[in-house]
Amino acid sequence: MTKFALDPMDLAALLSSRVCHDVISPVGAIVNGLEVLEEEKDAEMRGHALALIKSSAAEASSRLQFCRLAFGAAGSKGAAIDTGDAEHVTRQLLADERTRLEWSVPRVLMSKNKVKLLLNLCLIADATIPRGGVISVSSAGGEDDLSFTIVAKGTNARVAAAIPALLAGTPEDGAVDARAIQAYYAGLVAEASGLEVEISTIPEQVTIIARPASRERDAAEEQVEIDA
């Protein structure tokens, strides 16, 4: 199947929309808290407003730091990112009472695209357990044969029907919008990293595996296209 090609300008615009969507809620809460401080004289209400501002500012910061690594250049001119930084931003992002993160990726310098892929797969895994649960992240192999495994366990764990096709670069309706851009982008990063992503589901568990792409399968698909 021919992969969907998104115009680079559209890709940038949709990713920007995704980032804005992630931070607009806590930023809006900060604005609301400031308005309460301006108008409210009651000490207890002002205390609640300050608590809201503090928690919302922390949430906005954690989301921005995560997006900076998952979607951006991470402020680094090098070709590698410390996986310890990836763990830190993921823990911050998932720091709530509903979800527990188990991180078993060794702290090393890893190629940017592979770290970006790992973070994007963690986002997909988190979305599969909206009621919370446990997300286990691990890796195997070295830089040349690296693979990731992310397991999300939780009540009614499930993958949105469109996700596999988006990861494969073949959206079912032949288009990608701001709601779908993150999974599509993850597929692009996987391809750039020489990895392929597979998702499997059993009751209460979703497993996402990224492993080196099969050269034999790719060659067979190319031959089919030539023969066609």
PDB file of C-alpha atoms in Angstrom:
ATOM      1  CA  MET A   1       0.000   0.000   0.000  1.00  0.00           C
ATOM      2  CA  THR A   2       1.288   3.443  -0.937  1.00  0.00           C
ATOM      3  CA  LYS A   3       2.138   5.561   2.082  1.00  0.00           C
ATOM      4  CA  PHE A   4       0.408   8.870   2.641  1.00  0.00           C
ATOM      5  CA  ALA A   5       2.694  11.876   2.092  1.00  0.00           C
ATOM      6  CA  LEU A   6       1.996  14.944   4.219  1.00  0.00           C
ATOM      7  CA  ASP A   7       3.271  18.324   3.040  1.00  0.00           C
ATOM      8  CA  PRO A   8       6.106  19.527   5.344  1.00  0.00           C
ATOM      9  CA  MET A   9       4.281  22.803   6.010  1.00  0.00           C
ATOM     10  CA  ASP A  10       1.148  20.906   7.026  1.00  0.00           C
ATOM     11  CA  LEU A  11       3.219  18.596   9.235  1.00  0.00           C
ATOM     12  CA  ALA A  12       4.756  21.579  11.042  1.00  0.00           C
ATOM     13  CA  ALA A  13       1.370  23.262  11.445  1.00  0.00           C
ATOM     14  CA  LEU A  14      -0.332  20.133  12.779  1.00  0.00           C
ATOM     15  CA  LEU A  15       2.483  19.400  15.242  1.00  0.00           C
ATOM     16  CA  SER A  16       2.267  23.005  16.453  1.00  0.00           C
ATOM     17  CA  SER A  17      -1.465  22.551  16.958  1.00  0.00           C
ATOM     18  CA  ARG A  18      -0.810  19.391  18.933  1.00  0.00           C
ATOM     19  CA  VAL A  19       1.657  21.133  21.252  1.00  0.00           C
ATOM     20  CA  CYS A  20      -0.727  24.070  21.753  1.00  0.00           C
ATOM     21  CA  HIS A  21      -3.532  21.639  22.557  1.00  0.00           C
ATOM     22  CA  ASP A  22      -1.370  19.982  25.213  1.00  0.00           C
ATOM     23  CA  VAL A  23      -0.540  23.211  27.041  1.00  0.00           C
ATOM     24  CA  ILE A  24      -3.649  25.349  26.568  1.00  0.00           C
ATOM     25  CA  SER A  25      -5.567  23.715  29.423  1.00  0.00           C
ATOM     26  CA  PRO A  26      -3.007  24.308  32.220  1.00  0.00           C
ATOM     27  CA  VAL A  27      -2.210  27.783  30.867  1.00  0.00           C
ATOM     28  CA  GLY A  28      -5.913  28.606  30.906  1.00  0.00           C
ATOM     29  CA  ALA A  29      -6.105  27.397  34.497  1.00  0.00           C
ATOM     30  CA  ILE A  30      -3.232  29.741  35.419  1.00  0.00           C
ATOM     31  CA  VAL A  31      -5.122  32.672  33.891  1.00  0.00           C
ATOM     32  CA  ASN A  32      -8.260  31.730  35.836  1.00  0.00           C
ATOM     33  CA  GLY A  33      -6.276  31.519  39.056  1.00  0.00           C
ATOM     34  CA  LEU A  34      -4.754  34.950  38.496  1.00  0.00           C
ATOM     35  CA  GLU A  35      -8.200  36.428  37.888  1.00  0.00           C
ATOM     36  CA  VAL A  36      -9.378  34.996  41.204  1.00  0.00           C
ATOM     37  CA  LEU A  37      -6.405  36.539  42.994  1.00  0.00           C
ATOM     38  CA  GLU A  38      -7.225  39.931  41.506  1.00  0.00           C
ATOM     39  CA  GLU A  39     -10.878  39.857  42.531  1.00  0.00           C
ATOM     40  CA  GLU A  40     -11.071  37.658  45.626  1.00  0.00           C
ATOM     41  CA  LYS A  41     -10.428  38.989  49.145  1.00  0.00           C
ATOM     42  CA  ASP A  42     -11.185  35.797  51.063  1.00  0.00           C
ATOM     43  CA  ALA A  43      -7.942  34.238  52.296  1.00  0.00           C
ATOM     44  CA  GLU A  44      -9.119  30.665  51.776  1.00  0.00           C
ATOM     45  CA  MET A  45     -10.175  31.309  48.182  1.00  0.00           C
ATOM     46  CA  ARG A  46      -6.900  33.057  47.467  1.00  0.00           C
ATOM     47  CA  GLY A  47      -5.097  30.021  48.845  1.00  0.00           C
ATOM     48  CA  HIS A  48      -7.032  27.742  46.498  1.00  0.00           C
ATOM     49  CA  ALA A  49      -6.194  30.049  43.597  1.00  0.00           C
ATOM     50  CA  LEU A  50      -2.481  29.985  44.427  1.00  0.00           C
ATOM     51  CA  ALA A  51      -2.554  26.187  44.640  1.00  0.00           C
ATOM     52  CA  LEU A  52      -4.253  26.044  41.239  1.00  0.00           C
ATOM     53  CA  ILE A  53      -1.666  28.364  39.714  1.00  0.00           C
ATOM     54  CA  LYS A  54       1.201  26.344  41.173  1.00  0.00           C
ATOM     55  CA  SER A  55      -0.101  22.950  40.008  1.00  0.00           C
ATOM     56  CA  SER A  56      -1.090  24.255  36.565  1.00  0.00           C
ATOM     57  CA  ALA A  57       2.295  25.922  36.044  1.00  0.00           C
ATOM     58  CA  ALA A  58       4.025  22.650  36.932  1.00  0.00           C
ATOM     59  CA  GLU A  59       1.764  20.747  34.513  1.00  0.00           C
ATOM     60  CA  ALA A  60       2.385  23.223  31.695  1.00  0.00           C
ATOM     61  CA  SER A  61       6.142  23.039  32.293  1.00  0.00           C
ATOM     62  CA  SER A  62       6.186  19.232  32.283  1.00  0.00           C
ATOM     63  CA  ARG A  63       4.153  19.067  29.062  1.00  0.00           C
ATOM     64  CA  LEU A  64       6.393  21.594  27.322  1.00  0.00           C
ATOM     65  CA  GLN A  65       9.577  19.812  28.412  1.00  0.00           C
ATOM     66  CA  PHE A  66       8.177  16.527  27.124  1.00  0.00           C
ATOM     67  CA  CYS A  67       7.111  18.046  23.793  1.00  0.00           C
ATOM     68  CA  ARG A  68      10.532  19.667  23.413  1.00  0.00           C
ATOM     69  CA  LEU A  69      12.155  16.224  23.381  1.00  0.00           C
ATOM     70  CA  ALA A  70       9.366  14.303  21.639  1.00  0.00           C
ATOM     71  CA  PHE A  71       8.762  16.765  18.794  1.00  0.00           C
ATOM     72  CA  GLY A  72      11.519  19.381  18.822  1.00  0.00           C
ATOM     73  CA  ALA A  73      15.268  19.640  18.363  1.00  0.00           C
ATOM     74  CA  ALA A  74      15.741  19.456  22.159  1.00  0.00           C
ATOM     75  CA  GLY A  75      18.098  22.422  22.061  1.00  0.00           C
ATOM     76  CA  SER A  76      21.020  20.211  21.140  1.00  0.00           C
ATOM     77  CA  LYS A  77      23.298  20.402  18.133  1.00  0.00           C
ATOM     78  CA  GLY A  78      24.407  16.823  18.622  1.00  0.00           C
ATOM     79  CA  ALA A  79      22.867  13.687  17.194  1.00  0.00           C
ATOM     80  CA  ALA A  80      22.174  12.027  20.550  1.00  0.00           C
ATOM     81  CA  ILE A  81      19.973  12.544  23.621  1.00  0.00           C
ATOM     82  CA  ASP A  82      20.538  11.262  27.140  1.00  0.00           C
ATOM     83  CA  THR A  83      17.888   8.638  27.892  1.00  0.00           C
ATOM     84  CA  GLY A  84      17.969   9.868  31.471  1.00  0.00           C
ATOM     85  CA  ASP A  85      16.420  13.115  30.199  1.00  0.00           C
ATOM     86  CA  ALA A  86      13.788  11.087  28.374  1.00  0.00           C
ATOM     87  CA  GLU A  87      12.926   9.240  31.588  1.00  0.00           C
ATOM     88  CA  HIS A  88      12.754  12.514  33.535  1.00  0.00           C
ATOM     89  CA  VAL A  89      10.293  14.221  31.183  1.00  0.00           C
ATOM     90  CA  THR A  90       8.164  11.076  30.930  1.00  0.00           C
ATOM     91  CA  ARG A  91       7.941  10.750  34.709  1.00  0.00           C
ATOM     92  CA  GLN A  92       6.960  14.403  34.964  1.00  0.00           C
ATOM     93  CA  LEU A  93       4.295  13.995  32.301  1.00  0.00           C
ATOM     94  CA  LEU A  94       2.780  10.922  33.975  1.00  0.00           C
ATOM     95  CA  ALA A  95       3.120  12.241  37.542  1.00  0.00           C
ATOM     96  CA  ASP A  96      -0.410  11.628  38.781  1.00  0.00           C
ATOM     97  CA  GLU A  97      -2.228   9.243  41.066  1.00  0.00           C
ATOM     98  CA  ARG A  98      -3.656   7.160  38.211  1.00  0.00           C
ATOM     99  CA  THR A  99      -0.584   5.961  36.328  1.00  0.00           C
ATOM    100  CA  ARG A 100       2.692   4.421  37.481  1.00  0.00           C
ATOM    101  CA  LEU A 101       5.753   4.382  35.219  1.00  0.00           C
ATOM    102  CA  GLU A 102       8.252   1.524  35.340  1.00  0.00           C
ATOM    103  CA  TRP A 103      11.340   2.573  33.357  1.00  0.00           C
ATOM    104  CA  SER A 104      13.981  -0.046  32.491  1.00  0.00           C
ATOM    105  CA  VAL A 105      15.900   1.711  29.729  1.00  0.00           C
ATOM    106  CA  PRO A 106      19.635   2.044  30.545  1.00  0.00           C
ATOM    107  CA  ARG A 107      20.951   5.579  30.812  1.00  0.00           C
ATOM    108  CA  VAL A 108      22.973   6.105  27.645  1.00  0.00           C
ATOM    109  CA  LEU A 109      23.354   8.601  24.844  1.00  0.00           C
ATOM    110  CA  MET A 110      20.952   7.456  22.128  1.00  0.00           C
ATOM    111  CA  SER A 111      20.245   8.810  18.646  1.00  0.00           C
ATOM    112  CA  LYS A 112      17.696  11.625  18.682  1.00  0.00           C
ATOM    113  CA  ASN A 113      15.162   9.918  16.468  1.00  0.00           C
ATOM    114  CA  LYS A 114      15.097   6.763  18.564  1.00  0.00           C
ATOM    115  CA  VAL A 115      14.550   8.774  21.746  1.00  0.00           C
ATOM    116  CA  LYS A 116      11.791  10.731  20.010  1.00  0.00           C
ATOM    117  CA  LEU A 117      10.192   7.484  18.924  1.00  0.00           C
ATOM    118  CA  LEU A 118      10.356   6.090  22.456  1.00  0.00           C
ATOM    119  CA  LEU A 119       8.668   9.179  23.883  1.00  0.00           C
ATOM    120  CA  ASN A 120       5.974   9.184  21.214  1.00  0.00           C
ATOM    121  CA  LEU A 121       5.235   5.521  21.850  1.00  0.00           C
ATOM    122  CA  CYS A 122       4.915   6.319  25.556  1.00  0.00           C
ATOM    123  CA  LEU A 123       2.276   8.913  24.623  1.00  0.00           C
ATOM    124  CA  ILE A 124       0.384   6.330  22.600  1.00  0.00           C
ATOM    125  CA  ALA A 125       0.635   3.838  25.464  1.00  0.00           C
ATOM    126  CA  ASP A 126      -0.697   6.387  27.959  1.00  0.00           C
ATOM    127  CA  ALA A 127      -3.724   7.032  25.749  1.00  0.00           C
ATOM    128  CA  THR A 128      -4.608   3.327  25.820  1.00  0.00           C
ATOM    129  CA  ILE A 129      -5.299   3.399  29.578  1.00  0.00           C
ATOM    130  CA  PRO A 130      -7.467   6.501  30.174  1.00  0.00           C
ATOM    131  CA  ARG A 131      -8.408   5.222  33.638  1.00  0.00           C
ATOM    132  CA  GLY A 132      -4.779   4.835  34.615  1.00  0.00           C
ATOM    133  CA  GLY A 133      -2.653   1.799  35.353  1.00  0.00           C
ATOM    134  CA  VAL A 134       0.979   0.823  34.843  1.00  0.00           C
ATOM    135  CA  ILE A 135       3.231   1.644  31.900  1.00  0.00           C
ATOM    136  CA  SER A 136       6.418  -0.451  31.655  1.00  0.00           C
ATOM    137  CA  VAL A 137       9.160   0.772  29.317  1.00  0.00           C
ATOM    138  CA  SER A 138      12.214  -1.310  28.401  1.00  0.00           C
ATOM    139  CA  SER A 139      14.825  -1.634  25.681  1.00  0.00           C
ATOM    140  CA  ALA A 140      17.105  -4.347  24.346  1.00  0.00           C
ATOM    141  CA  GLY A 141      20.144  -4.465  22.109  1.00  0.00           C
ATOM    142  CA  GLY A 142      22.641  -1.806  21.126  1.00  0.00           C
ATOM    143  CA  GLU A 143      22.357   1.177  18.815  1.00  0.00           C
ATOM    144  CA  ASP A 144      22.450  -0.986  15.671  1.00  0.00           C
ATOM    145  CA  ASP A 145      19.877  -3.555  16.796  1.00  0.00           C
ATOM    146  CA  LEU A 146      17.903  -1.563  19.348  1.00  0.00           C
ATOM    147  CA  SER A 147      14.317  -2.450  20.194  1.00  0.00           C
ATOM    148  CA  PHE A 148      11.759  -0.965  22.586  1.00  0.00           C
ATOM    149  CA  THR A 149       8.889  -2.607  24.416  1.00  0.00           C
ATOM    150  CA  ILE A 150       6.171  -0.545  26.081  1.00  0.00           C
ATOM    151  CA  VAL A 151       3.456  -2.395  27.989  1.00  0.00           C
ATOM    152  CA  ALA A 152       0.386  -0.540  29.261  1.00  0.00           C
ATOM    153  CA  LYS A 153      -1.809  -2.345  31.783  1.00  0.00           C
ATOM    154  CA  GLY A 154      -5.088  -0.917  32.984  1.00  0.00           C
ATOM    155  CA  THR A 155      -8.851  -1.275  33.089  1.00  0.00           C
ATOM    156  CA  ASN A 156     -10.363  -1.487  29.614  1.00  0.00           C
ATOM    157  CA  ALA A 157      -6.995  -0.978  27.950  1.00  0.00           C
ATOM    158  CA  ARG A 158      -7.509  -0.491  24.238  1.00  0.00           C
ATOM    159  CA  VAL A 159      -5.902   1.062  21.154  1.00  0.00           C
ATOM    160  CA  ALA A 160      -7.867   3.512  19.028  1.00  0.00           C
ATOM    161  CA  ALA A 161      -8.744   1.808  15.754  1.00  0.00           C
ATOM    162  CA  ALA A 162      -6.919   4.387  13.634  1.00  0.00           C
ATOM    163  CA  ILE A 163      -3.548   4.126  15.403  1.00  0.00           C
ATOM    164  CA  PRO A 164      -1.983   1.132  13.549  1.00  0.00           C
ATOM    165  CA  ALA A 165      -2.718   2.645  10.136  1.00  0.00           C
ATOM    166  CA  LEU A 166      -1.379   6.040  11.212  1.00  0.00           C
ATOM    167  CA  LEU A 167       1.840   4.443  12.475  1.00  0.00           C
ATOM    168  CA  ALA A 168       2.167   2.647   9.152  1.00  0.00           C
ATOM    169  CA  GLY A 169       1.698   5.918   7.272  1.00  0.00           C
ATOM    170  CA  THR A 170      -1.535   4.745   5.657  1.00  0.00           C
ATOM    171  CA  PRO A 171      -4.416   6.630   7.335  1.00  0.00           C
ATOM    172  CA  GLU A 172      -7.707   4.992   6.478  1.00  0.00           C
ATOM    173  CA  ASP A 173      -9.354   8.151   5.150  1.00  0.00           C
ATOM    174  CA  GLY A 174      -6.245   9.342   3.329  1.00  0.00           C
ATOM    175  CA  ALA A 175      -5.847  12.420   5.537  1.00  0.00           C
ATOM    176  CA  VAL A 176      -4.285  13.412   8.853  1.00  0.00           C
ATOM    177  CA  ASP A 177      -5.647  16.073  11.196  1.00  0.00           C
ATOM    178  CA  ALA A 178      -4.351  17.582  14.452  1.00  0.00           C
ATOM    179  CA  ARG A 179      -5.902  14.780  16.507  1.00  0.00           C
ATOM    180  CA  ALA A 180      -4.106  12.115  14.476  1.00  0.00           C
ATOM    181  CA  ILE A 181      -0.798  13.860  13.844  1.00  0.00           C
ATOM    182  CA  GLN A 182       1.067  12.454  16.862  1.00  0.00           C
ATOM    183  CA  ALA A 183       0.672   8.803  15.832  1.00  0.00           C
ATOM    184  CA  TYR A 184       1.450   9.646  12.203  1.00  0.00           C
ATOM    185  CA  TYR A 185       4.566  11.548  13.303  1.00  0.00           C
ATOM    186  CA  ALA A 186       5.632   8.572  15.439  1.00  0.00           C
ATOM    187  CA  GLY A 187       5.461   6.421  12.317  1.00  0.00           C
ATOM    188  CA  LEU A 188       7.656   8.885  10.427  1.00  0.00           C
ATOM    189  CA  VAL A 189      10.232   8.863  13.229  1.00  0.00           C
ATOM    190  CA  ALA A 190      10.169   5.061  13.350  1.00  0.00           C
ATOM    191  CA  GLU A 191      10.854   4.882   9.622  1.00  0.00           C
ATOM    192  CA  ALA A 192      13.689   7.414   9.932  1.00  0.00           C
ATOM    193  CA  SER A 193      15.139   5.280  12.744  1.00  0.00           C
ATOM    194  CA  GLY A 194      14.982   2.067  10.724  1.00  0.00           C
ATOM    195  CA  LEU A 195      12.431   0.591  13.131  1.00  0.00           C
ATOM    196  CA  GLU A 196       8.957  -0.820  12.684  1.00  0.00           C
ATOM    197  CA  VAL A 197       6.188  -0.671  15.271  1.00  0.00           C
ATOM    198  CA  GLU A 198       3.776  -3.444  16.166  1.00  0.00           C
ATOM    199  CA  ILE A 199       0.854  -3.223  18.592  1.00  0.00           C
ATOM    200  CA  SER A 200      -0.924  -6.156  20.196  1.00  0.00           C
ATOM    201  CA  THR A 201      -3.791  -6.244  22.676  1.00  0.00           C
ATOM    202  CA  ILE A 202      -5.040  -8.726  25.242  1.00  0.00           C
ATOM    203  CA  PRO A 203      -7.612  -8.025  27.946  1.00  0.00           C
ATOM    204  CA  GLU A 204      -6.388  -5.197  30.193  1.00  0.00           C
ATOM    205  CA  GLN A 205      -3.051  -4.894  28.368  1.00  0.00           C
ATOM    206  CA  VAL A 206      -1.601  -3.210  25.289  1.00  0.00           C
ATOM    207  CA  THR A 207       1.924  -4.033  24.107  1.00  0.00           C
ATOM    208  CA  ILE A 208       3.853  -1.788  21.725  1.00  0.00           C
ATOM    209  CA  ILE A 209       7.105  -3.089  20.241  1.00  0.00           C
ATOM    210  CA  ALA A 210       9.521  -1.186  18.027  1.00  0.00           C
ATOM    211  CA  ARG A 211      12.182  -3.356  16.420  1.00  0.00           C
ATOM    212  CA  PRO A 212      14.579  -3.139  13.453  1.00  0.00           C
ATOM    213  CA  ALA A 213      12.647  -3.173  10.204  1.00  0.00           C
ATOM    214  CA  SER A 214      12.648  -6.458   8.315  1.00  0.00           C
ATOM    215  CA  ARG A 215      14.817  -6.028   5.240  1.00  0.00           C
ATOM    216  CA  GLU A 216      13.494  -9.234   3.748  1.00  0.00           C
ATOM    217  CA  ARG A 217       9.902  -8.059   4.049  1.00  0.00           C
ATOM    218  CA  ASP A 218      10.722  -4.631   2.644  1.00  0.00           C
ATOM    219  CA  ALA A 219      12.443  -6.249  -0.340  1.00  0.00           C
ATOM    220  CA  ALA A 220       9.441  -8.498  -0.919  1.00  0.00           C
ATOM    221  CA  GLU A 221       7.055  -5.515  -0.836  1.00  0.00           C
ATOM    222  CA  GLU A 222       9.253  -3.640  -3.293  1.00  0.00           C
ATOM    223  CA  GLN A 223       9.237  -6.665  -5.615  1.00  0.00           C
ATOM    224  CA  VAL A 224       5.440  -6.847  -5.466  1.00  0.00           C
ATOM    225  CA  GLU A 225       5.207  -3.176  -6.442  1.00  0.00           C
ATOM    226  CA  ILE A 226       7.650  -3.758  -9.343  1.00  0.00           C
ATOM    227  CA  ASP A 227       5.708  -6.806 -10.539  1.00  0.00           C
ATOM    228  CA  ALA A 228       2.454  -4.877 -10.316  1.00  0.00           C
TER     229      ALA A 228
END
